Short mmCIF file of C-alpha atoms and ligand atoms in Angstrom, two decimals:
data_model
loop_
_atom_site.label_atom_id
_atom_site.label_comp_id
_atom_site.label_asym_id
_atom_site.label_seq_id
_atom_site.Cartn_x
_atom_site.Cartn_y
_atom_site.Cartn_z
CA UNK A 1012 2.08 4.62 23.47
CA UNK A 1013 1.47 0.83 22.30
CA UNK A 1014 -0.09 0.39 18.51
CA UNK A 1015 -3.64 -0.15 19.64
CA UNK A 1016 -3.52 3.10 21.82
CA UNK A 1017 -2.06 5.01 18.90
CA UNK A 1018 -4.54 3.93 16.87
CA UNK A 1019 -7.40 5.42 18.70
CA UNK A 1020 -5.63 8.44 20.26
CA UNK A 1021 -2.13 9.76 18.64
CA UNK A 1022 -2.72 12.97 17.15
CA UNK A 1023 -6.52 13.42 18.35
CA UNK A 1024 -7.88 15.86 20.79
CA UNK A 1025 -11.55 16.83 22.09
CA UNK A 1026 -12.38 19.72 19.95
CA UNK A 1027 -11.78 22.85 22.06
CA UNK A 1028 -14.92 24.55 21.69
CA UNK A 1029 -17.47 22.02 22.66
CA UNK A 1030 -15.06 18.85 24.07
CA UNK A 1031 -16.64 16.54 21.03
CA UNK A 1032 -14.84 13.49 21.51
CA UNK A 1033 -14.67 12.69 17.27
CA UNK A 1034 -12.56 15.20 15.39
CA UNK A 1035 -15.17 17.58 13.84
CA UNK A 1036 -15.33 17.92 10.20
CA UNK A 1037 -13.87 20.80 9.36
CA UNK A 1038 -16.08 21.64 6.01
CA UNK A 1039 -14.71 25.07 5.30
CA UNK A 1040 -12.34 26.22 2.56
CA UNK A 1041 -11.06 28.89 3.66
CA UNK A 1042 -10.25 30.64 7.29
CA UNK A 1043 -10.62 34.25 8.56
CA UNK A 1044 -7.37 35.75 9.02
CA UNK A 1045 -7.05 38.80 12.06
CA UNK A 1046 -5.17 40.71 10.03
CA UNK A 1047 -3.02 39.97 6.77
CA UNK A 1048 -1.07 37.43 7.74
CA UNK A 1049 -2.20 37.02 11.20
CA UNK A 1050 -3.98 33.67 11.56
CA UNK A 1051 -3.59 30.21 13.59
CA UNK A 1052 -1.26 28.26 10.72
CA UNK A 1053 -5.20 27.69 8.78
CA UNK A 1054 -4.95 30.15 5.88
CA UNK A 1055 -7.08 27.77 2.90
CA UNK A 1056 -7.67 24.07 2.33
CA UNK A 1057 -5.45 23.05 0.26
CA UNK A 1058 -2.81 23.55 2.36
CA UNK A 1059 -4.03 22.79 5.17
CA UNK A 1060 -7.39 21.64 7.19
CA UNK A 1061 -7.85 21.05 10.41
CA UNK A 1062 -9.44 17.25 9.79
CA UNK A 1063 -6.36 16.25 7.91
CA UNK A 1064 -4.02 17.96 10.18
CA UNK A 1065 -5.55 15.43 12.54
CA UNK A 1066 -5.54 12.33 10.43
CA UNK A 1067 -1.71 13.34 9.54
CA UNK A 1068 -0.83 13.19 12.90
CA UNK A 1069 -2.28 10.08 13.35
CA UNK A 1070 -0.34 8.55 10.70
CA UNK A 1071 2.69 10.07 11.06
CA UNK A 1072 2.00 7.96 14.35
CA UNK A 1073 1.56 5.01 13.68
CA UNK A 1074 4.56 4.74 11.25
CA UNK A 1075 6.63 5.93 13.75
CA UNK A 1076 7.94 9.15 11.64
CA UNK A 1077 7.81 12.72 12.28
CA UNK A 1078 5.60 14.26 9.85
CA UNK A 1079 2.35 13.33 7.95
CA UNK A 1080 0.83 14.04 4.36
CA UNK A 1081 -2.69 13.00 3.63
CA UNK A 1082 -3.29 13.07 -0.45
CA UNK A 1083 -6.93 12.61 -2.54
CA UNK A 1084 -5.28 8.95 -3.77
CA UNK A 1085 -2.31 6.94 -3.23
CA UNK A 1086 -1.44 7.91 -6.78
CA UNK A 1087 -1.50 11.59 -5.62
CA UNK A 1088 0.95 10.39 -3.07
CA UNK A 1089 3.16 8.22 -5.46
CA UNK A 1090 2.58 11.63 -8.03
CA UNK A 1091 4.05 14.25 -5.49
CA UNK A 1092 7.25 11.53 -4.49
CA UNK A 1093 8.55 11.07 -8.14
CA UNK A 1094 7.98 15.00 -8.27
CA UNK A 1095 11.13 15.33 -6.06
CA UNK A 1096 12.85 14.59 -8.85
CA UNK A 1097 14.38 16.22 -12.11
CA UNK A 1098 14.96 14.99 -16.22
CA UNK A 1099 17.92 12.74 -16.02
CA UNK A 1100 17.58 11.34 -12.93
CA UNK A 1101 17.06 7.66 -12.42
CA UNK A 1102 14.92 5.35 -10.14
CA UNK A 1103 15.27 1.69 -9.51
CA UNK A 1104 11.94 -0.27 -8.60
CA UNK A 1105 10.87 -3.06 -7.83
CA UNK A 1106 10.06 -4.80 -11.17
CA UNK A 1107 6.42 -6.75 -8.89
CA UNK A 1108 4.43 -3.81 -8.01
CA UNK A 1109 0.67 -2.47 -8.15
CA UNK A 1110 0.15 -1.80 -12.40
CA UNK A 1111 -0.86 1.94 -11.67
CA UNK A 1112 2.70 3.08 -10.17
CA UNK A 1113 4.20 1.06 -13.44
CA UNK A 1114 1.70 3.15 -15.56
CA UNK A 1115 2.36 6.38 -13.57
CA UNK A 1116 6.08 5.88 -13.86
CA UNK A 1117 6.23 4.51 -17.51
CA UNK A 1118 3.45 6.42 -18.89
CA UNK A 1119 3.68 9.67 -17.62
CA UNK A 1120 7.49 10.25 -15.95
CA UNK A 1121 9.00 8.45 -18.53
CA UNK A 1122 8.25 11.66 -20.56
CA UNK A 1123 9.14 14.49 -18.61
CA UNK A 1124 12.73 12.21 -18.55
CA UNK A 1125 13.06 10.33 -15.99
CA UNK A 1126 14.33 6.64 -16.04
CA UNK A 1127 13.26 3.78 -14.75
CA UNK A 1128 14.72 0.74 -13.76
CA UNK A 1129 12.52 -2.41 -13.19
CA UNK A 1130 14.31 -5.25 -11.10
CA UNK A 1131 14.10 -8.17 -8.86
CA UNK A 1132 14.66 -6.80 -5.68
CA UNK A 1133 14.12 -9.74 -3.50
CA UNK A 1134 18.66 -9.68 -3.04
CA UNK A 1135 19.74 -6.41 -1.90
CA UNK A 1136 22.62 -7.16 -3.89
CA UNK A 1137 20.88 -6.93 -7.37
CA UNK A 1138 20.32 -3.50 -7.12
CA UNK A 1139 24.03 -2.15 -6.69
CA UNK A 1140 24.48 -3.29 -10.70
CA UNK A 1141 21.53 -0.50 -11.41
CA UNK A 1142 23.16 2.55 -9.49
CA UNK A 1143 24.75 5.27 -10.95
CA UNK A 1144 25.27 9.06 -10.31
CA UNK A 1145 21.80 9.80 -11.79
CA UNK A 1146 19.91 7.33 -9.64
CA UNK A 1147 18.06 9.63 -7.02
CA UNK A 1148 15.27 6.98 -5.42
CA UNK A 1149 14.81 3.22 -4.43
CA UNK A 1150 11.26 2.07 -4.77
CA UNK A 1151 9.76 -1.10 -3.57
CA UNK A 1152 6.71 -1.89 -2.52
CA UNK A 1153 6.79 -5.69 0.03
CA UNK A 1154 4.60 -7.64 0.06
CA UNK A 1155 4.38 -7.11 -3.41
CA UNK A 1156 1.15 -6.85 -5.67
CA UNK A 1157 -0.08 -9.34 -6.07
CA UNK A 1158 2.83 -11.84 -6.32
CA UNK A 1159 3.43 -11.30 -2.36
CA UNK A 1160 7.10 -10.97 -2.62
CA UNK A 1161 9.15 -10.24 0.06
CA UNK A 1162 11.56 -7.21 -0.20
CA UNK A 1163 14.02 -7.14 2.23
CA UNK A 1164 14.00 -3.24 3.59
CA UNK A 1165 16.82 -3.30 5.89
CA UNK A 1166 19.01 -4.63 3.02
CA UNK A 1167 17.83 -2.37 0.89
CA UNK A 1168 18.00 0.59 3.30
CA UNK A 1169 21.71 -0.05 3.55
CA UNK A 1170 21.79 0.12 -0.11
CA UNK A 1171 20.03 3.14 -0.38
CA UNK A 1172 22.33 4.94 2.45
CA UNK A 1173 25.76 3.90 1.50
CA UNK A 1174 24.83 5.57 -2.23
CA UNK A 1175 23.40 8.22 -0.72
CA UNK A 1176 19.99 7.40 -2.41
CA UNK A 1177 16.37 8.01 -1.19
CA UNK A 1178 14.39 5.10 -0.45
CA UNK A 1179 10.67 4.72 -0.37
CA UNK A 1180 8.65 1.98 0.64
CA UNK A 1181 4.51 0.98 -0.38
CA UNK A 1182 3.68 -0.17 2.51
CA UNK A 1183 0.18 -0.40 1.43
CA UNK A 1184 -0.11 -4.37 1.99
CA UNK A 1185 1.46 -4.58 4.89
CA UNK A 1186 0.00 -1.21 6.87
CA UNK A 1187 2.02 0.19 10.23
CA UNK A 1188 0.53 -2.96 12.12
CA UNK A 1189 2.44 -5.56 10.38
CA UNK A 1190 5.53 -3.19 9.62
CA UNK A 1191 7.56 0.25 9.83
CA UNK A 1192 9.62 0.97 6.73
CA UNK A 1193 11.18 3.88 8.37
CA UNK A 1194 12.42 1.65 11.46
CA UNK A 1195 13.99 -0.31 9.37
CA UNK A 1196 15.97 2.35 6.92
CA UNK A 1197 13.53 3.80 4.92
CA UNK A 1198 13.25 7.57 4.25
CA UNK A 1199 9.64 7.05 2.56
CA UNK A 1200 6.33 5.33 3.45
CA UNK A 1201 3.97 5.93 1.24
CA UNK A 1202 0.28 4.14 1.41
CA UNK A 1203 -2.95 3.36 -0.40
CA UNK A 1204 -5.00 4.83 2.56
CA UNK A 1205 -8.07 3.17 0.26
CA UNK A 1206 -7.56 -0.19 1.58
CA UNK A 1207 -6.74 -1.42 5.04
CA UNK A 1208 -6.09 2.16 6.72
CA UNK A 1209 -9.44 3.32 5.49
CA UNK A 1210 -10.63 -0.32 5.91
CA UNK A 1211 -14.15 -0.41 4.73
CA UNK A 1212 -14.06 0.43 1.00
CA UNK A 1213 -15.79 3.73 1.61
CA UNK A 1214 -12.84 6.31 0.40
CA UNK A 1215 -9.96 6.98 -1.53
CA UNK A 1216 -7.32 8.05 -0.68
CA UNK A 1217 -3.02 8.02 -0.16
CA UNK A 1218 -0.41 9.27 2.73
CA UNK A 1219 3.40 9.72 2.52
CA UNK A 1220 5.27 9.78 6.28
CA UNK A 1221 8.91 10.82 6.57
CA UNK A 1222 11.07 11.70 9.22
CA UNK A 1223 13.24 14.49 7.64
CA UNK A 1224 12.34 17.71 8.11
CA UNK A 1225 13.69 19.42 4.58
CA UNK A 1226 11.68 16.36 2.51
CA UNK A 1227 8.48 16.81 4.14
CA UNK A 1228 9.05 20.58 3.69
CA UNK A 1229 10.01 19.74 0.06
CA UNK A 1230 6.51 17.51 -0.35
CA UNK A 1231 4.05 19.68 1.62
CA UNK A 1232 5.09 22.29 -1.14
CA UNK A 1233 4.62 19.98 -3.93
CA UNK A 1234 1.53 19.10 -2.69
CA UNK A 1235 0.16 22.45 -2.28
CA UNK A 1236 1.56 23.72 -5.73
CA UNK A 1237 -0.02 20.83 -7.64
CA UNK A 1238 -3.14 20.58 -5.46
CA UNK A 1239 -3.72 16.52 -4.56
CA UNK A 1240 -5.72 16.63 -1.51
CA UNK A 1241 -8.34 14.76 0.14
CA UNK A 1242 -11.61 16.49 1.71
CA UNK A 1243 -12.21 16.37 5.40
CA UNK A 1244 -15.55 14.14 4.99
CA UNK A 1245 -12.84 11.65 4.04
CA UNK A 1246 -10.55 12.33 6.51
CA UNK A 1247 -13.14 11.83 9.04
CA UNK A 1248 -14.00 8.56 7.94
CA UNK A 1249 -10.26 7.30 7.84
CA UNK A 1250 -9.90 8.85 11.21
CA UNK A 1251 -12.79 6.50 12.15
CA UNK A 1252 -11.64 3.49 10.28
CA UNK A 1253 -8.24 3.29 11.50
CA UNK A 1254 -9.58 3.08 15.32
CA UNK A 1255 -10.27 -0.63 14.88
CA UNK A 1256 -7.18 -0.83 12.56
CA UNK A 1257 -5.19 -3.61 15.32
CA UNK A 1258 -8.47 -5.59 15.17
CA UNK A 1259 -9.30 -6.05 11.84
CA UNK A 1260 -5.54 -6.64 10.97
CA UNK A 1261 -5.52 -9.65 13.80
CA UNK A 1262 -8.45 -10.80 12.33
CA UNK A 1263 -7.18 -10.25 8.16
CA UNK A 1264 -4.03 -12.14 9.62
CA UNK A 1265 -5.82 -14.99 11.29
CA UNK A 1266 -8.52 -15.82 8.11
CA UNK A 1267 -5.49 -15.34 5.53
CA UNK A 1268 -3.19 -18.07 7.00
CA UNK A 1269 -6.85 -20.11 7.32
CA UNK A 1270 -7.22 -19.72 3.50
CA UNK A 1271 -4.20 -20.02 2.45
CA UNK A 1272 -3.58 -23.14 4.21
CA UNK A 1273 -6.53 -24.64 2.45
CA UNK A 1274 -6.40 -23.68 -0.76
CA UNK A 1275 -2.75 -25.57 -0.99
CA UNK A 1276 -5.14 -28.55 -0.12
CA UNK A 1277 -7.25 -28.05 -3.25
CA UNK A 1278 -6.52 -30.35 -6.12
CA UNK A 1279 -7.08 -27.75 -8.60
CA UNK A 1280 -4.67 -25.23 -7.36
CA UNK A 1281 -1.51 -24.66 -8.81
CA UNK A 1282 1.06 -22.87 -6.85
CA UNK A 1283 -0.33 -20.47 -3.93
CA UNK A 1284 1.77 -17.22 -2.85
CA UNK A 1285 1.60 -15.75 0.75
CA UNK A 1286 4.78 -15.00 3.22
CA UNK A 1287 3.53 -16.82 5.90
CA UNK A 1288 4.41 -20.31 4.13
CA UNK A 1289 7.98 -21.40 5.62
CA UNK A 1290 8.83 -22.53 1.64
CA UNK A 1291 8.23 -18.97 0.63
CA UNK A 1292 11.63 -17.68 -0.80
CA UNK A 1293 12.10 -14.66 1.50
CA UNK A 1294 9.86 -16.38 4.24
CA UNK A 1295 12.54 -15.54 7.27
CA UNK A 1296 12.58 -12.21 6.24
CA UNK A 1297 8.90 -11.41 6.41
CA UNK A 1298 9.59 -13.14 10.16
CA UNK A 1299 12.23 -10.65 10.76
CA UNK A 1300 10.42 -7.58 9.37
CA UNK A 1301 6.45 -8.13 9.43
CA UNK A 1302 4.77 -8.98 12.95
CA UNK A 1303 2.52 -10.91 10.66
CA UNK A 1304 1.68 -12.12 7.14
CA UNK A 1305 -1.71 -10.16 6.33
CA UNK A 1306 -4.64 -11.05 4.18
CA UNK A 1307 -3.61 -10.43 0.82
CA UNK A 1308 -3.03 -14.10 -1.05
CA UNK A 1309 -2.87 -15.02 -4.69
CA UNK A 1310 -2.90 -18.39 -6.29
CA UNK A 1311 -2.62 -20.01 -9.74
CA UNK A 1312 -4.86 -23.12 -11.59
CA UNK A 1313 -3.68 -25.81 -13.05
CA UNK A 1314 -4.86 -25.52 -16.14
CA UNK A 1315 -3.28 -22.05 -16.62
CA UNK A 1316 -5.87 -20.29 -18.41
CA UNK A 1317 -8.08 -16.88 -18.53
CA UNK A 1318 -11.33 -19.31 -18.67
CA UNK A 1319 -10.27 -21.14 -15.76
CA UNK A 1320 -9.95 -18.11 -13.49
CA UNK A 1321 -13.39 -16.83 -14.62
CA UNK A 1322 -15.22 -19.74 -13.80
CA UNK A 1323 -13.36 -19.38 -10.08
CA UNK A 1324 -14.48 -15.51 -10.32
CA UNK A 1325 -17.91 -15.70 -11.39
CA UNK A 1326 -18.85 -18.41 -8.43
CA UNK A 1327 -17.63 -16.50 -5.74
CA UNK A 1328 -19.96 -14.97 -3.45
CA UNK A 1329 -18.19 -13.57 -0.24
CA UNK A 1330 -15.38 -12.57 -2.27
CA UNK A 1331 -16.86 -9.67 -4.23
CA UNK A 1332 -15.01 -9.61 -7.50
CA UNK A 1333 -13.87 -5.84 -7.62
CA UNK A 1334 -11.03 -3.80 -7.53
CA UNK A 1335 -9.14 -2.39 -4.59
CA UNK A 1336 -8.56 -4.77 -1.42
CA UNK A 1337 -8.09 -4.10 2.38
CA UNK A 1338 -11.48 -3.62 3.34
CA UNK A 1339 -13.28 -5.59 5.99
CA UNK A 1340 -15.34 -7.63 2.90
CA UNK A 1341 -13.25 -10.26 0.83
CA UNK A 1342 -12.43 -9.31 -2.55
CA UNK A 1343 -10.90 -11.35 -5.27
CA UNK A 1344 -9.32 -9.96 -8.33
CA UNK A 1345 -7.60 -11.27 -11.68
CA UNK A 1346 -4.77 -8.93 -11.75
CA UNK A 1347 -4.20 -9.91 -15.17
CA UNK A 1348 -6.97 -7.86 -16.82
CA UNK A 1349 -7.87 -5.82 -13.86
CA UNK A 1350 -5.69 -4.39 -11.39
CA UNK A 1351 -2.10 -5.11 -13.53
CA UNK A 1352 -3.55 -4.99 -17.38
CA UNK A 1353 -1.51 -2.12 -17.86
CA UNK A 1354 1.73 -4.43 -17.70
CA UNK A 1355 2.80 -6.28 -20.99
CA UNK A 1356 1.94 -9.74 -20.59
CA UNK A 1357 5.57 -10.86 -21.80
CA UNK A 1358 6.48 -8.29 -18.33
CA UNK A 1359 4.12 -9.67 -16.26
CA UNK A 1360 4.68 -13.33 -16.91
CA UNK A 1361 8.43 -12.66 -16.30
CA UNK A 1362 7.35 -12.79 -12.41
CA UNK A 1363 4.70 -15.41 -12.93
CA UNK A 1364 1.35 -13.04 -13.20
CA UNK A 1365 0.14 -15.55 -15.39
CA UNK A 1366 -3.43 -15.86 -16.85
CA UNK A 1367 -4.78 -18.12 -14.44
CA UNK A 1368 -3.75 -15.88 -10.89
CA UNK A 1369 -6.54 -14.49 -9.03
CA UNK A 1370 -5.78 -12.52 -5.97
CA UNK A 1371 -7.69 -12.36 -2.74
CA UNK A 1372 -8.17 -9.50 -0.13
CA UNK A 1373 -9.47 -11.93 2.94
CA UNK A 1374 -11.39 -10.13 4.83
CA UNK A 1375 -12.66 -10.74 8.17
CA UNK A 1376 -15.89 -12.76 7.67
CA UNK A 1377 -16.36 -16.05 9.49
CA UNK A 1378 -13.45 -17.83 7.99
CA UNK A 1379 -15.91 -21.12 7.58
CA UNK A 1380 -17.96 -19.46 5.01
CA UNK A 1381 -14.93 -18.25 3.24
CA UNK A 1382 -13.60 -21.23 2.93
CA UNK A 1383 -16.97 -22.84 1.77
CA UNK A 1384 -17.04 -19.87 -0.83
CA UNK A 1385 -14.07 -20.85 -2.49
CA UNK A 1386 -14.69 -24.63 -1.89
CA UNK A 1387 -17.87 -24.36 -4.27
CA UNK A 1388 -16.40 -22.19 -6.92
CA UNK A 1389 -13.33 -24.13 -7.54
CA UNK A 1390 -15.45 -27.18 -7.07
CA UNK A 1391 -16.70 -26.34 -10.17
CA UNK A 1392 -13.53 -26.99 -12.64
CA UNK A 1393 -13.73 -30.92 -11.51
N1 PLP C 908 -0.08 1.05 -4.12
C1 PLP C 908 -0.67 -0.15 -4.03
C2 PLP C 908 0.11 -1.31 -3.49
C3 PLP C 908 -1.99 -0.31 -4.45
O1 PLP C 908 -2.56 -1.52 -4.35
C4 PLP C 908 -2.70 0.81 -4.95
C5 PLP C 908 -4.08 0.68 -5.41
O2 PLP C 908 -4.59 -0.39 -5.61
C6 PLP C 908 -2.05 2.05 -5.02
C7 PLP C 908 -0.74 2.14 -4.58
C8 PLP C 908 -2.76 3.28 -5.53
O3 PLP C 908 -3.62 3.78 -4.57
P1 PLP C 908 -5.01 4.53 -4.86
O4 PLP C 908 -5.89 3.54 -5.57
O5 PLP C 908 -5.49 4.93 -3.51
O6 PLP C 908 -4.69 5.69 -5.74
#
C-alpha cells in the first residue's frame, strides 16, 4: 500500500455491526467479559480501546513498524520511553531539541538517577566519545526544534547497533511523510501526534512505533501501569486528521520553501534555518533521508534583540502567535521565552537560540498572503 492509501485505510475497517465507514467512537470504559477471563482482548480502557486500537494500527502504518502506542501527550510518550530505563544508566541526546524533553529529562529523570548527555549530534562520530557501559539510549530528534538541524539517522543507527544501544528518534517535525526512522536504523519513533498527525490544532496527544516485539511488550506495560492514555473522542479526530495527512504535508512543503526563500530576501533578516537550503550544513543528508523539507522554519534579526522579535510577533496576523505548530494555520513562536524558556540562555545560545529567533509553523494558507503577512510586520523595523 502507497503512503496516501495508508493514510486513509491501514488499520481501518467498516465497523462490523452496522458497516459505518468512520471508526466509531468507542466511549466506554470498560467491556463485559463472558465469563472471568473470557472476553475479545477489550477488558478496560486503559489498556486498551477499540478507537485507539485503530488509530495504533494506523500509525504503526505509516511508520512502517510493527506495533503502535497511542499516549494522552507526546510527553506521555517521551515519559513511558525513558521509563525503560534504570538509576545509573545513561542517555546521550541531542543537545537542539523541543525545551519540554530537556525539562522532562533534566528536571524530573535526572532525579530518579539517570544521566544525561547533551551533544551535537549532527557527526555520528561525536557521539562514540559519550558511550560507555551505562549508556542504554540514543535520542535525537531531526529536524531539530527549532534550530532545524539535521541529524543524520542512518549514522547514528550504526552507532547505536554496533554498541548495542537503543535508539529513538522525534520524528515529530518531520512526520512518516517526509521520513521513517525505523527504515533507516532506528528502534524508536516517537511523535507529538498534536501537530501535523493531528493537523488541525484540535488535540493533544503522542505515539511511540517500534518493530520489536519484547519493547513494545515492555512499553504497552509501562503504559498501562502508569496510565498515559488518550480518550477515543481524540483518537477519532486524529484518525480523521491524518486522512489528508499526504496533502497538507505537499502543501506545508510547498509554502515553507516559498517563505523561506523570501525571507532570505528581507533586509532585516539575519540568518534563516530550514534543510531545504543547499548551504544548510547537513543539507545532502536531509536529501538522502527526508522526501522533503517541511514547514517548520526559524530565522534571526539583525539587530539581535527580544524587542525586535516582538515587534515581528505582535504584527503578524496569519501567523497566530501561539504555541504548538503542525496544524493547517501558521503559527509563529519565540522559542526563547515560549516553547524553549526552560533552557539556560548560556545553553541555548550555545546552538544559536538567540533572543531575536522566531520560529514559524507554515501552514497551508495561500502562500501570497503569508508572505504579505510577514512582509508588513518586518516592514515595520525599517
Ligand atoms: N517533541 C517535539 C519535537 C515537540 O515539538 C513537542 C511539543 O511541542 C513534544 C515533543 C511534546 O509533545 P506534546 O506537546 O504533545 O506533549
Amino acid at each position: 500500500m502507497k503512503f496516501g492509501t495508508k493514510t486513509i485505510h491501514a488499520g481501518i475497517e467498516p465497523d462490523p455491526s452496522t458497516g459505518a465507514i468512520m471508526t466509531p467512537i468507542f466511549q466506554t470504559s470498560t467491556y463485559v467479559q463472558r465469563s472471568p477471563g473470557d472476553n475479545d482482548g477489550y477488558e478496560y480502557s486503559r489498556s486498551h480501546n477499540p478507537t485507539r486500537t485503530a488509530l495504533q494500527k494506523n500509525l504503526a502504518a505509516l511508520e512502517n513498524g510493527k506495533h503502535g502506542l497511542c499516549f494522552s501527550s507526546g510527553m506521555g510518550a517521551i515519559d513511558a520511553i525513558i521509563k525503560l530505563l534504570n538509576p545509573g544508566d545513561e542517555v546521550i541526546s541531542s543537545n537542539d531539541l523541543y525545551g519540554g524533553s530537556y525539562r522532562i529529562f533534566t528536571k524530573i529523570f535526572q532525579r530518579y538517577g539517570i544521566k544525561f548527555h547533551f551533544i551535537s549530534m549532527e557527526k555520528p562520530g561525536n557521539i562514540e566519545e559519550y558511550i560507555n557501559e551505562k549508556t542504554k539510549l540514543i535520542w535525537a530528534e531531526t529536524p531539530t526544534n527549532p534550530m532545524m538541524s539535521i541529524i543524520d539517522i542512518e549514522g547514528i543507527g550504526v552507532v547505536a547497533k554496533k554498541h548495542k544501544i537503543l535508539f529513538g528518534v522525534d520524528n515529530t517535525f518531520a512526520t512518516p511523510f517526509l521520513q521513517n526512522p525505523l527504515d533507516l536504523g532506528a528502534d524508536i519513533v516517537m511523535h507529538s501526534v498534536t501537530k501535523y498527525l493531528g493537523g488541525h490544532s484540535d488535540v493533544v496527544m503522542g505515539a511511540i512505533i517500534v518493530n520489536d516485539d519484547h519493547l513494545a511488550k515492555q512499553l504497552a506495560f509501562i503504559q498501562n501501569a502508569c496510565g498515559a492514555v488518550p480518550g477515543p473522542q481524540d483518537c477519532f479526530l486524529v484518525l480523521r486528521g491524518i486522512k489528508t495527512l499526504h496533502i497538507r504535508m505537499e502543501r506545508h512543503c510547498q509554502n515553507g520553501r516559498a517563505i523561506a526563500e523570501f525571507l532570505r530576501k528581507q533586509s532585516a533578516v539575519d540568518k534563516v534555518y530550514w534543510p531545504g537550503f543547499e548551504d544548510h550544513p547537513n543539507h545532502d543528508i536531509a536529501k538522502k533521508q527526508m522526501r522533503d523539507f517541511g514547514g517548520m522554519i526559524s530565522f534571526t534579526l539583525k539587530g539581535n534583540t527580544i524587542e525586535y522579535a516582538n515587534k515581528v510577533l505582535e504584527s503578524l496576523h496569519f501567523f497566530s502567535l501561539a504555541e504548538s505548530l503542525g496544524g493547517v494555520e501558521s503559527l509563529c513562536g519565540h522559542p526563547a521565552t515560549m516553547t524553549h524558556a526552560s533552557i539556560p540562555k548560556e545553553e541555548r545560545e550555545k546552538v544559536g537560540l538567540v533572543d531575536s529567533l522566531i520560529r514559524l509553523s507554515v501552514g497551508i494558507e495561500d502562500v501570497d498572503d503569508l508572505r504579505d503577512d510577514l512582509a508588513a510586520a518586518l516592514s515595520k523595523l525599517a
